[in-house]
Coordinates of C-alpha atoms and ligand atoms in Angstrom, one line a residue:
X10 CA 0.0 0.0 0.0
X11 CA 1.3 3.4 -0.7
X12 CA -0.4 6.8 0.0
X13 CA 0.8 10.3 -2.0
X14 CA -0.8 13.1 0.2
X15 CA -1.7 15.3 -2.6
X16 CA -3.4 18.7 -0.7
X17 CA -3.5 19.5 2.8
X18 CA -0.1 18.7 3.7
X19 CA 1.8 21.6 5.2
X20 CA -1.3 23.8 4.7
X21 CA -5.1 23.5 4.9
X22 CA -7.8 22.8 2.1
X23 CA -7.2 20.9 -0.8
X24 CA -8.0 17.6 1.0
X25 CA -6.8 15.2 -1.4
X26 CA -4.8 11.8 -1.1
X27 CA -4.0 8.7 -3.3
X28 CA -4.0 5.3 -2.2
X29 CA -2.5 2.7 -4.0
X30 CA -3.6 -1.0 -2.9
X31 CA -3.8 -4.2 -4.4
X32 CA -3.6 -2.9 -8.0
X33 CA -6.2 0.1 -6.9
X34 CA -5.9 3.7 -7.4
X35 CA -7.9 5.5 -4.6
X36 CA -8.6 9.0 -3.9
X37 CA -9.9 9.7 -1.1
X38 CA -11.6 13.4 -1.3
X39 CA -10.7 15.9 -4.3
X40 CA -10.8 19.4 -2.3
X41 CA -9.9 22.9 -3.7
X42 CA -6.9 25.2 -2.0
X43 CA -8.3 27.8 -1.2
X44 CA -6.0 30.9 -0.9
X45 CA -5.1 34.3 -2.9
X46 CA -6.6 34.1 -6.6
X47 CA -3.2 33.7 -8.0
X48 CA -1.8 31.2 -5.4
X49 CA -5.1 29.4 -5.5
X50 CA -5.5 29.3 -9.2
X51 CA -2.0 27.6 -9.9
X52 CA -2.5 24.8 -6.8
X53 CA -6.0 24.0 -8.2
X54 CA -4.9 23.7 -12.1
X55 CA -2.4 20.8 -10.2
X56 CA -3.9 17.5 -10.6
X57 CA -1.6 14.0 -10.1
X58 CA -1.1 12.6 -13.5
X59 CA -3.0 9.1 -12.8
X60 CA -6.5 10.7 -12.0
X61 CA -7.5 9.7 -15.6
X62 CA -7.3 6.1 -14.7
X63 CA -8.2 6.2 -11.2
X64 CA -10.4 3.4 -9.9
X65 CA -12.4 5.6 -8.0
X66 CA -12.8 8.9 -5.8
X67 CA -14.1 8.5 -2.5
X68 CA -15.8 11.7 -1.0
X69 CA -15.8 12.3 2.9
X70 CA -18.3 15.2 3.0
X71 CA -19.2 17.9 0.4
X72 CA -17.3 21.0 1.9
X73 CA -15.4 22.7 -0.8
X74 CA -11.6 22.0 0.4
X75 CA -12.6 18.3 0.4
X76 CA -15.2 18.2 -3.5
X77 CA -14.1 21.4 -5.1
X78 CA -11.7 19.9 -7.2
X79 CA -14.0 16.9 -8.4
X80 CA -14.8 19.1 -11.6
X81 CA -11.1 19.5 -12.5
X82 CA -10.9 15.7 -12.3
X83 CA -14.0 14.9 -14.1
X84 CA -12.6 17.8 -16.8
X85 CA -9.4 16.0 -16.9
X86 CA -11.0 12.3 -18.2
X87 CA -11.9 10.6 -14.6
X88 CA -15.1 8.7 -15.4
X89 CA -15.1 6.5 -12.3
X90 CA -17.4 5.9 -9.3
X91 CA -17.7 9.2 -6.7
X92 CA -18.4 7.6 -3.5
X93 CA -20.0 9.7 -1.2
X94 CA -23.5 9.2 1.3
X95 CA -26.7 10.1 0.0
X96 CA -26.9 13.9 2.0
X97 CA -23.2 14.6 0.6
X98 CA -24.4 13.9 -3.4
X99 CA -27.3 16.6 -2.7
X100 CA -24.8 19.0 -0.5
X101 CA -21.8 18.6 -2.9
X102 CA -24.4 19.5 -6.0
X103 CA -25.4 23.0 -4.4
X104 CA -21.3 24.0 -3.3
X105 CA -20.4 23.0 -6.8
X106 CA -23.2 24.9 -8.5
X107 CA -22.3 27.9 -6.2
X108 CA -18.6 27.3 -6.9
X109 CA -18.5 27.1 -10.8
X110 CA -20.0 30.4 -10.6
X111 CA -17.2 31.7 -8.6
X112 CA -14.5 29.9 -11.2
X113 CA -16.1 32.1 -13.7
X114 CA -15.8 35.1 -11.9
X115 CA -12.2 34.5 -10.7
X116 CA -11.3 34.0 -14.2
X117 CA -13.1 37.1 -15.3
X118 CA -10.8 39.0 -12.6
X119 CA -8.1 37.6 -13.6
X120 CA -8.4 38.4 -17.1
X121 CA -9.0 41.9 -16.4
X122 CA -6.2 42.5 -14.4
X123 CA -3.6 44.0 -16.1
X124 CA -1.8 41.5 -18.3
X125 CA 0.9 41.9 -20.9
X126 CA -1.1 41.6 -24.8
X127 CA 0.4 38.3 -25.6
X128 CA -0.9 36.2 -22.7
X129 CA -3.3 34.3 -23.2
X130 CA -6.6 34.5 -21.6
X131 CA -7.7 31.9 -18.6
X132 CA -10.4 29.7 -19.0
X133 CA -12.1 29.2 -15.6
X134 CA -10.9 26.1 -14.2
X135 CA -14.4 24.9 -14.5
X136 CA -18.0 26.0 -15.3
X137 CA -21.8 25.3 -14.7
X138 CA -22.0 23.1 -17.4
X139 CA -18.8 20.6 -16.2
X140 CA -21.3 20.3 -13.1
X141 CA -23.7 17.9 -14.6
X142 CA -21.4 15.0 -15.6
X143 CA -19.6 15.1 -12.2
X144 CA -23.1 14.1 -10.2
X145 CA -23.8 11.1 -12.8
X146 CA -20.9 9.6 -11.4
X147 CA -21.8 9.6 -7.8
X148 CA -22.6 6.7 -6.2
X149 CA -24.4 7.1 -3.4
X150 CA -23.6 4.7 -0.3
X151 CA -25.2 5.0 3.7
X152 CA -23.3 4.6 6.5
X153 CA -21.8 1.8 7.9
X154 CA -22.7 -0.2 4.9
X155 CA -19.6 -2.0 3.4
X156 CA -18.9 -1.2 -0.6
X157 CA -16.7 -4.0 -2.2
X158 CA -13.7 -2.1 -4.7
X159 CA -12.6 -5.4 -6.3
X160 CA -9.1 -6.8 -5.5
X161 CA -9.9 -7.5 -2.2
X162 CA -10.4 -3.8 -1.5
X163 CA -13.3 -2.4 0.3
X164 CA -14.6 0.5 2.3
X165 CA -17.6 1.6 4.5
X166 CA -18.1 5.2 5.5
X167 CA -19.1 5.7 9.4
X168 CA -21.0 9.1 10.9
X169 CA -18.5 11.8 11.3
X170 CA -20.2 14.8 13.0
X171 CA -19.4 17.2 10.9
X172 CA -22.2 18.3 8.8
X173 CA -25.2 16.7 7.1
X174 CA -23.9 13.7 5.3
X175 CA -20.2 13.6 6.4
X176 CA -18.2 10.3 6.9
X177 CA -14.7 9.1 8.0
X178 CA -14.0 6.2 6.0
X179 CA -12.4 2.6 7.0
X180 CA -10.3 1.4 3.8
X181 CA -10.1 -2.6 3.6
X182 CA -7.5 -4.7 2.0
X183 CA -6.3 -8.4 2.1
X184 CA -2.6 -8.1 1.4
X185 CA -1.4 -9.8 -1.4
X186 CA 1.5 -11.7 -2.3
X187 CA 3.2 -14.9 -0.8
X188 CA 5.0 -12.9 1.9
X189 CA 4.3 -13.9 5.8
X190 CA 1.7 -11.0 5.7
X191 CA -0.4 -12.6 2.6
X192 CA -4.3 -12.8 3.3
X193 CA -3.6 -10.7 6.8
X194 CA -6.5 -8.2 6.7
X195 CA -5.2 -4.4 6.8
X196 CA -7.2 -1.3 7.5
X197 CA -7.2 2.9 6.8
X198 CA -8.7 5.3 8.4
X199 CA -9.4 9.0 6.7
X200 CA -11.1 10.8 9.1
X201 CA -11.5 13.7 7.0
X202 CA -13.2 16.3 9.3
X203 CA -14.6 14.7 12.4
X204 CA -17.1 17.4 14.2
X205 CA -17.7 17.8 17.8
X206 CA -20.3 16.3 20.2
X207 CA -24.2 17.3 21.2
X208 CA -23.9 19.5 18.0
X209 CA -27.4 20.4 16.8
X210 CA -29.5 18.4 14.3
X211 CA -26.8 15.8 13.6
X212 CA -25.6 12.9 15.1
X213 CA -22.3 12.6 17.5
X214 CA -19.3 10.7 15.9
X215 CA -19.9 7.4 15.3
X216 CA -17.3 5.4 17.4
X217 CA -14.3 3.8 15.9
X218 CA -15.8 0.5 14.8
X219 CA -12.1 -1.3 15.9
X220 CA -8.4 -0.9 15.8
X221 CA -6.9 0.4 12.2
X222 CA -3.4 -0.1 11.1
X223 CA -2.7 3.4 9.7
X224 CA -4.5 6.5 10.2
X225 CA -4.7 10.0 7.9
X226 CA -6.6 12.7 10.1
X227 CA -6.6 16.5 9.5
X228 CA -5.4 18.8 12.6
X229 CA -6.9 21.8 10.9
X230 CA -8.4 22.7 14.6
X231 CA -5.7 20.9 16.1
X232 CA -3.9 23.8 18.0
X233 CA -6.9 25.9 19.3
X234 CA -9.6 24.8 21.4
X235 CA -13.3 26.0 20.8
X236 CA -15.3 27.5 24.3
X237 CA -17.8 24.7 25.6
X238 CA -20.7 24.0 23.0
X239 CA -23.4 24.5 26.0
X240 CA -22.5 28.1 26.0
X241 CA -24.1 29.0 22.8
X242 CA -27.1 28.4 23.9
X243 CA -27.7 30.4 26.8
X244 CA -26.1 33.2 25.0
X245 CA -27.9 33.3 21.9
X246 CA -30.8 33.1 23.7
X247 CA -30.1 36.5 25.9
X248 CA -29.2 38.3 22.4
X249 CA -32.2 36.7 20.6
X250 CA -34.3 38.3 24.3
X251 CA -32.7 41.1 23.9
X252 CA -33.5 42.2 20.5
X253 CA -37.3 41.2 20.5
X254 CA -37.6 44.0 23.9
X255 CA -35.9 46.5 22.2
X256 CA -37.6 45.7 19.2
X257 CA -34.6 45.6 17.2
X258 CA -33.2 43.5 14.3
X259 CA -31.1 40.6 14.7
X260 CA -28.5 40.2 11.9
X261 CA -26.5 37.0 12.4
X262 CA -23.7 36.6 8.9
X263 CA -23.7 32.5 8.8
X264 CA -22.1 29.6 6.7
X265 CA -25.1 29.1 4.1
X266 CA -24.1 25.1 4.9
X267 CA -24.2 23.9 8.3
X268 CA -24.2 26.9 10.2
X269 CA -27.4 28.9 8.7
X270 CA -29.1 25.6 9.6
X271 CA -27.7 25.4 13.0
X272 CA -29.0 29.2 13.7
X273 CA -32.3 27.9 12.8
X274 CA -32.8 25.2 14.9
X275 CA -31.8 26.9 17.8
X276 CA -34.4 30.0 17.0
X277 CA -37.1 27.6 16.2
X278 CA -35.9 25.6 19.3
X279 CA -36.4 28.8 21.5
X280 CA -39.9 29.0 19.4
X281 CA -41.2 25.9 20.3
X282 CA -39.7 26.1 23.9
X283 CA -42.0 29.2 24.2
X284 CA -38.4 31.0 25.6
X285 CA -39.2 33.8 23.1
X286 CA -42.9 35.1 20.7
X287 CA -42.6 33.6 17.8
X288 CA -40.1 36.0 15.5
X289 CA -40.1 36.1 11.9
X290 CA -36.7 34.7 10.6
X291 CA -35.1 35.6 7.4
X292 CA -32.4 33.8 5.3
X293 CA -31.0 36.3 2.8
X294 CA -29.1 33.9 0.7
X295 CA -30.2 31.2 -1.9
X296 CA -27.5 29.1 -0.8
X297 CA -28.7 28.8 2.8
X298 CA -31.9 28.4 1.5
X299 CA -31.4 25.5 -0.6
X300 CA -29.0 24.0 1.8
X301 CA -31.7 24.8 4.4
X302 CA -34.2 22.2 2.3
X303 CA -32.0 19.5 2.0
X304 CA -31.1 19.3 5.5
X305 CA -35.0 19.6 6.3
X306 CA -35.4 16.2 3.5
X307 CA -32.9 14.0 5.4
X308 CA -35.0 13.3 8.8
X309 CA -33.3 9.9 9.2
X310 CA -30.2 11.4 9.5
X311 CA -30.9 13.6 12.7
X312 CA -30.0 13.4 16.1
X313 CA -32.3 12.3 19.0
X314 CA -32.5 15.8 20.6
X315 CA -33.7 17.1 16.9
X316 CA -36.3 13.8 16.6
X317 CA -37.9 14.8 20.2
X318 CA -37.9 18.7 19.2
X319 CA -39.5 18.3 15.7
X320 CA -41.9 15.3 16.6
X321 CA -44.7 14.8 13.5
X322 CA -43.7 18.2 12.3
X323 CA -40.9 19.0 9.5
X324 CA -37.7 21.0 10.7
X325 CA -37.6 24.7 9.8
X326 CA -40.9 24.0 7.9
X327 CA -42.1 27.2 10.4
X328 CA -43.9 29.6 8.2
X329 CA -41.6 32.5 10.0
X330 CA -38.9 31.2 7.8
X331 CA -38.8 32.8 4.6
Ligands
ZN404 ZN1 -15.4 20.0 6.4

């Protein structure tokens, strides 16, 4: 087995590594740098030689440092399998939808910089139409159920934590060869992201199924520490009181992924809690929007707290959301 960390090494974003097992060419996540336009633009035009060939990508979660580069691949000739669960195929559509748009206008900037009359212009590194063909080749797979690669490969994706849909994934192999180690089972685990505990709407990370022989992790977080989750609560509530006695306007600038649905919850938590009147709530952004809907579709992937909260109902199906 050898691995080629290809992004997120020395740096972060750009989540991209290749496995090599058994005769298999993995990828495990194909995530954009993200950085200055110029910086940004010459890391993300890199792609390793062999994705052409590859046997398949397998995609962790639908944030753009870890799908954002899927359409560069796809671009460049890979016509394999996109692994991924069934909330990161619907996720990963709407950041790459949003994020072709952007390559479009980053290109446009570029171009209008001043440049010396014999370069040539830059083509965005992708577009909305190179969307399309990159969601036919996702396969979608649920948890903790076991995908079979060929060659005595296989993987199963486990409940990260992160956001809606995201997965650390346990890599499979039988070693091969006529070595003492032939037929011993090995096994890899990505963690990609792994989120933190009683987060709302999703579930806590799943628990390691059992010991693994080599681990890649990501230590984005790894030198800070966050304050303690039960505090946002309690204060959002006093700022969310606060506002409705002063009868002022709460403006509150959010993630459209993840955290826009996270505000949510909590307001219509303090709704349903009767902790404030019931507020109208506005999401000024498409994005969030959207994002907002495809969380509300995946009911079997929410937490117990969410469950009791939401009851018969629908999450964020309010009609003070708008
Ligand atoms: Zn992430």
């Amino acid at each position: 087995m050898r691995i080629q960390f290809c992004g997120a090494n020395r740096t972060v974003t750009g989540s991209s590594h290749l496995i090599e097992v058994n005769g298999l060419r993995l990828f495990l996540d194909m995530g954009m740098f993200q950085g200055p336009r110029d910086e940004a633009r010459r890391m993300n035009e890199y792609l390793p030689a062999d994705v052409r060939s590859a046997d398949a990508i397998i995609l962790s979660h639908a944030h753009f440092d870890h799908s954002g580069k899927l359409p560069v691949a796809v671009r460049a000739g890979f016509a394999g399998p996109i692994y991924c669960t069934p909330p990161t195929a619907e996720v990963a559509r709407l950041i790459l939808e949003d994020s072709a748009q952007i390559q479009v206008e980053d290109a446009e900037h570029l171009n209008r910089r001043s440049r010396r009359p014999d370069e040539p212009r830059l083509d965005p590194l992708y577009a909305p139409a190179d969307i399309p063909p990159v969601l036919r080749l996702m396969k979608r797979v649920k948890y903790e159920q076991r995908t079979d690669l060929g060659n005595g490969v296989s993987f199963t994706f486990y409940d990260a934590g992160h956001i809606l849909g995201s997965a650390y994934v346990i890599l499979e192999w039988q070693e091969q060869g006529t070595g003492g180690a032939a037929g011993a089972t090995r096994k890899l685990l990505f963690t990609a992201d792994v989120g933190r505990y009683d987060t709302p709407i999703i579930r806590d990370p799943h628990p390691l199924p059992g010991p693994v022989d080599v681990v890649i992790t990501e230590s984005t977080y790894g030198n800070g520490s966050h304050g303690p989750i039960d505090e946002v609560e309690p204060q959002l509530l006093d700022a969310v009181r606060h506002v409705v006695q002063t009868r002022g306007r709460l403006i509150i600038p959010a993630f459209a992924v993840g955290r826009t649905q996270t505000m949510l919850w909590y307001l219509e938590k303090f709704a349903r809690e009767k902790l404030v009147p019931p507020v109208r709530v506005f999401v000024d952004s498409p994005m969030g929007v959207e994002a907002t809907k495809i969380t509300r579709a995946f009911h079997d992937y929410f937490d117990r707290q969410t469950l009791d909260l939401v009851g018969e109902d629908r999450l964020f199906a309010g009609d003070r959301v708008t």
